[in-house]
GROMACS .gro file of C-alpha atoms in nm:
model
  184
    1MET     CA    1   7.931  11.850  10.474
    2SER     CA    2   8.285  11.803  10.605
    3THR     CA    3   8.562  12.051  10.524
    4ILE     CA    4   8.920  12.008  10.400
    5SER     CA    5   9.243  12.200  10.458
    6LEU     CA    6   9.506  12.150  10.188
    7CYS     CA    7   9.845  12.149  10.360
    8MET     CA    8  10.163  12.196  10.158
    9ILE     CA    9  10.528  12.279  10.200
   10VAL     CA   10  10.698  12.456   9.911
   11LYS     CA   11  11.022  12.614   9.796
   12ASP     CA   12  11.071  12.766   9.450
   13GLU     CA   13  10.770  12.589   9.298
   14GLU     CA   14  10.648  12.856   9.054
   15LYS     CA   15  10.666  12.602   8.770
   16HIS     CA   16  10.411  12.362   8.925
   17LEU     CA   17  10.215  12.532   9.202
   18LYS     CA   18   9.934  12.688   8.996
   19ASP     CA   19   9.846  12.353   8.834
   20CYS     CA   20   9.840  12.185   9.174
   21LEU     CA   21   9.616  12.450   9.330
   22ASP     CA   22   9.387  12.459   9.026
   23SER     CA   23   9.343  12.081   9.056
   24VAL     CA   24   9.181  12.114   9.401
   25LYS     CA   25   8.958  12.415   9.336
   26GLY     CA   26   8.609  12.325   9.454
   27LEU     CA   27   8.745  12.044   9.670
   28VAL     CA   28   8.935  12.216   9.950
   29ASP     CA   29   8.800  12.486  10.180
   30GLU     CA   30   9.134  12.623  10.295
   31ILE     CA   31   9.487  12.627  10.154
   32ILE     CA   32   9.779  12.630  10.397
   33ILE     CA   33  10.123  12.678  10.243
   34VAL     CA   34  10.443  12.671  10.443
   35ASP     CA   35  10.725  12.824  10.240
   36THR     CA   36  11.076  12.711  10.330
   37GLY     CA   37  11.265  12.988  10.150
   38SER     CA   38  11.136  13.055   9.799
   39THR     CA   39  11.318  13.314   9.590
   40ASP     CA   40  11.089  13.290   9.286
   41ASP     CA   41  10.719  13.379   9.243
   42THR     CA   42  10.588  13.086   9.450
   43LYS     CA   43  10.441  13.292   9.734
   44ASN     CA   44  10.260  13.530   9.498
   45ILE     CA   45  10.109  13.238   9.306
   46ALA     CA   46   9.989  13.092   9.636
   47LYS     CA   47   9.839  13.421   9.751
   48ARG     CA   48   9.653  13.463   9.420
   49SER     CA   49   9.482  13.131   9.504
   50ASN     CA   50   9.379  13.273   9.844
   51ALA     CA   51   9.627  13.053  10.027
   52LYS     CA   52   9.740  13.133  10.378
   53VAL     CA   53  10.119  13.150  10.340
   54PHE     CA   54  10.356  13.101  10.634
   55ASP     CA   55  10.734  13.133  10.626
   56PHE     CA   56  10.934  12.855  10.788
   57LYS     CA   57  11.310  12.859  10.835
   58TRP     CA   58  11.439  12.541  10.676
   59CYS     CA   59  11.600  12.312  10.936
   60ASP     CA   60  11.682  12.009  10.719
   61ASP     CA   61  11.373  11.821  10.842
   62PHE     CA   62  11.073  11.770  10.614
   63SER     CA   63  10.853  11.645  10.900
   64LYS     CA   64  10.899  11.966  11.098
   65ALA     CA   65  10.797  12.174  10.796
   66ARG     CA   66  10.497  11.952  10.723
   67ASN     CA   67  10.387  11.957  11.086
   68GLU     CA   68  10.405  12.336  11.079
   69SER     CA   69  10.152  12.328  10.795
   70LEU     CA   70   9.925  12.099  10.999
   71ARG     CA   71   9.946  12.341  11.292
   72HIS     CA   72   9.774  12.611  11.083
   73ALA     CA   73   9.495  12.389  10.946
   74THR     CA   74   9.148  12.476  11.078
   75LYS     CA   75   8.923  12.239  10.884
   76GLU     CA   76   8.803  11.888  10.977
   77TRP     CA   77   9.019  11.701  10.727
   78ILE     CA   78   9.373  11.750  10.599
   79LEU     CA   79   9.477  11.677  10.241
   80VAL     CA   80   9.852  11.676  10.177
   81LEU     CA   81   9.996  11.743   9.832
   82ASP     CA   82  10.330  11.850   9.692
   83ALA     CA   83  10.341  12.135   9.441
   84ASP     CA   84  10.431  11.895   9.157
   85GLU     CA   85  10.119  11.683   9.216
   86ILE     CA   86   9.760  11.710   9.100
   87ILE     CA   87   9.429  11.536   9.167
   88ASP     CA   88   9.188  11.484   8.878
   89LYS     CA   89   8.861  11.675   8.905
   90ASP     CA   90   8.690  11.338   8.838
   91ASP     CA   91   8.806  11.225   9.183
   92HIS     CA   92   8.663  11.520   9.377
   93ASP     CA   93   8.327  11.353   9.439
   94LYS     CA   94   8.501  11.034   9.556
   95ILE     CA   95   8.703  11.234   9.807
   96LYS     CA   96   8.393  11.418   9.929
   97ARG     CA   97   8.225  11.083   9.991
   98LEU     CA   98   8.528  10.958  10.184
   99ILE     CA   99   8.527  11.248  10.427
  100ASP     CA  100   8.163  11.189  10.514
  101THR     CA  101   8.245  10.844  10.657
  102ASP     CA  102   8.362  10.745  11.005
  103GLU     CA  103   8.713  10.656  10.883
  104VAL     CA  104   9.016  10.859  10.996
  105ALA     CA  105   9.279  10.825  10.722
  106PHE     CA  106   9.298  10.738  10.355
  107ALA     CA  107   9.590  10.625  10.140
  108PHE     CA  108   9.590  10.740   9.779
  109ASP     CA  109   9.770  10.578   9.486
  110GLN     CA  110  10.058  10.812   9.399
  111TRP     CA  111  10.171  10.769   9.039
  112SER     CA  112  10.518  10.917   8.989
  113TYR     CA  113  10.557  10.961   8.616
  114ILE     CA  114  10.886  10.874   8.448
  115ASP     CA  115  11.003  10.879   8.088
  116GLN     CA  116  11.217  10.564   8.094
  117LYS     CA  117  11.134  10.206   8.195
  118GLU     CA  118  11.259  10.101   8.537
  119PRO     CA  119  11.222   9.763   8.713
  120LYS     CA  120  10.910   9.858   8.917
  121ALA     CA  121  10.759  10.086   8.653
  122LYS     CA  122  10.417  10.025   8.502
  123LYS     CA  123  10.301  10.128   8.156
  124ASN     CA  124  10.093  10.444   8.157
  125THR     CA  125   9.777  10.452   7.945
  126ASN     CA  126   9.604  10.765   8.080
  127ARG     CA  127   9.581  11.114   7.929
  128PHE     CA  128   9.929  11.217   8.043
  129SER     CA  129  10.194  11.170   7.779
  130HIS     CA  130  10.456  11.009   8.003
  131PRO     CA  131  10.507  10.642   7.915
  132PHE     CA  132  10.565  10.495   8.264
  133TYR     CA  133  10.491  10.547   8.631
  134ILE     CA  134  10.596  10.406   8.965
  135SER     CA  135  10.318  10.361   9.218
  136HIS     CA  136  10.303  10.365   9.595
  137ARG     CA  137  10.025  10.436   9.848
  138PRO     CA  138  10.096  10.704  10.109
  139VAL     CA  139   9.831  10.837  10.346
  140ARG     CA  140   9.740  11.180  10.211
  141LEU     CA  141   9.397  11.249  10.363
  142PHE     CA  142   9.330  11.231  10.737
  143ARG     CA  143   9.120  11.385  11.010
  144ASN     CA  144   9.254  11.697  11.179
  145ASN     CA  145   9.298  11.727  11.556
  146LEU     CA  146   9.364  11.358  11.629
  147GLY     CA  147   9.733  11.406  11.703
  148ILE     CA  148   9.838  11.270  11.363
  149ARG     CA  149  10.182  11.404  11.273
  150PHE     CA  150  10.454  11.350  11.016
  151MET     CA  151  10.760  11.155  11.128
  152ASN     CA  152  11.108  11.109  10.977
  153ARG     CA  153  11.343  11.387  10.874
  154VAL     CA  154  11.324  11.268  10.511
  155HIS     CA  155  11.068  11.038  10.351
  156GLU     CA  156  10.824  11.187  10.598
  157LEU     CA  157  10.502  10.995  10.657
  158VAL     CA  158  10.203  10.997  10.893
  159GLU     CA  159  10.170  10.618  10.892
  160HIS     CA  160  10.391  10.576  11.202
  161SER     CA  161  10.182  10.833  11.387
  162LEU     CA  162   9.864  10.649  11.292
  163LYS     CA  163  10.007  10.329  11.442
  164GLU     CA  164  10.108  10.509  11.762
  165HIS     CA  165   9.748  10.627  11.801
  166ASN     CA  166   9.599  10.287  11.703
  167LEU     CA  167   9.432  10.445  11.402
  168LYS     CA  168   9.374  10.260  11.076
  169GLU     CA  169   9.414  10.379  10.721
  170VAL     CA  170   9.189  10.282  10.433
  171LYS     CA  171   9.341  10.226  10.089
  172THR     CA  172   9.162  10.395   9.800
  173ASN     CA  173   9.190  10.393   9.421
  174ILE     CA  174   9.219  10.773   9.405
  175ILE     CA  175   9.529  10.873   9.212
  176ILE     CA  176   9.770  11.153   9.290
  177HIS     CA  177   9.953  11.239   8.969
  178HIS     CA  178  10.315  11.324   9.054
  179PHE     CA  179  10.533  11.493   8.793
  180GLY     CA  180  10.845  11.571   8.998
  181SER     CA  181  11.035  11.262   8.886
  182LEU     CA  182  11.039  11.382   8.526
  183LYS     CA  183  11.352  11.534   8.379
  184GLY     CA  184  11.341  11.888   8.248
   0.00000   0.00000   0.00000
């Protein structure tokens, strides 16, 4: 069976990190966390989840920090999450089936929950109590050691790198639940 490294960058994420890491227990084989300067309990929470934690001096470039996390990954696949995101346990088996295919990259449906209606917002009917979400499909799961890297100082993505390497992504219906857009 194929293996997965979870790669994350964090700073002062004690409020969300435990929920994120709990959501991938039993799915990932390794947790790589690059900390860009936390002053709260973030690093201790990560270490309690057996994460490998690496300090990274913030240089105003999200891609550089994300690529540092990729540099430490040792497993066959890389899953990228932010600390304010979770994956439902119901989707673990779907992800395990994906990584046993010949594909190289998968886009997930990221639902960013919001409390007020916006033009592109959709009505939420799942178990989370937030009434709306905005959806987009970033690549969040890809094979390690193919030269895939994040690009762009902000709004960092691997999609440009995939194109440079003539690699294709596959869209999935797996949802990443993102809570960072919520107030409070």
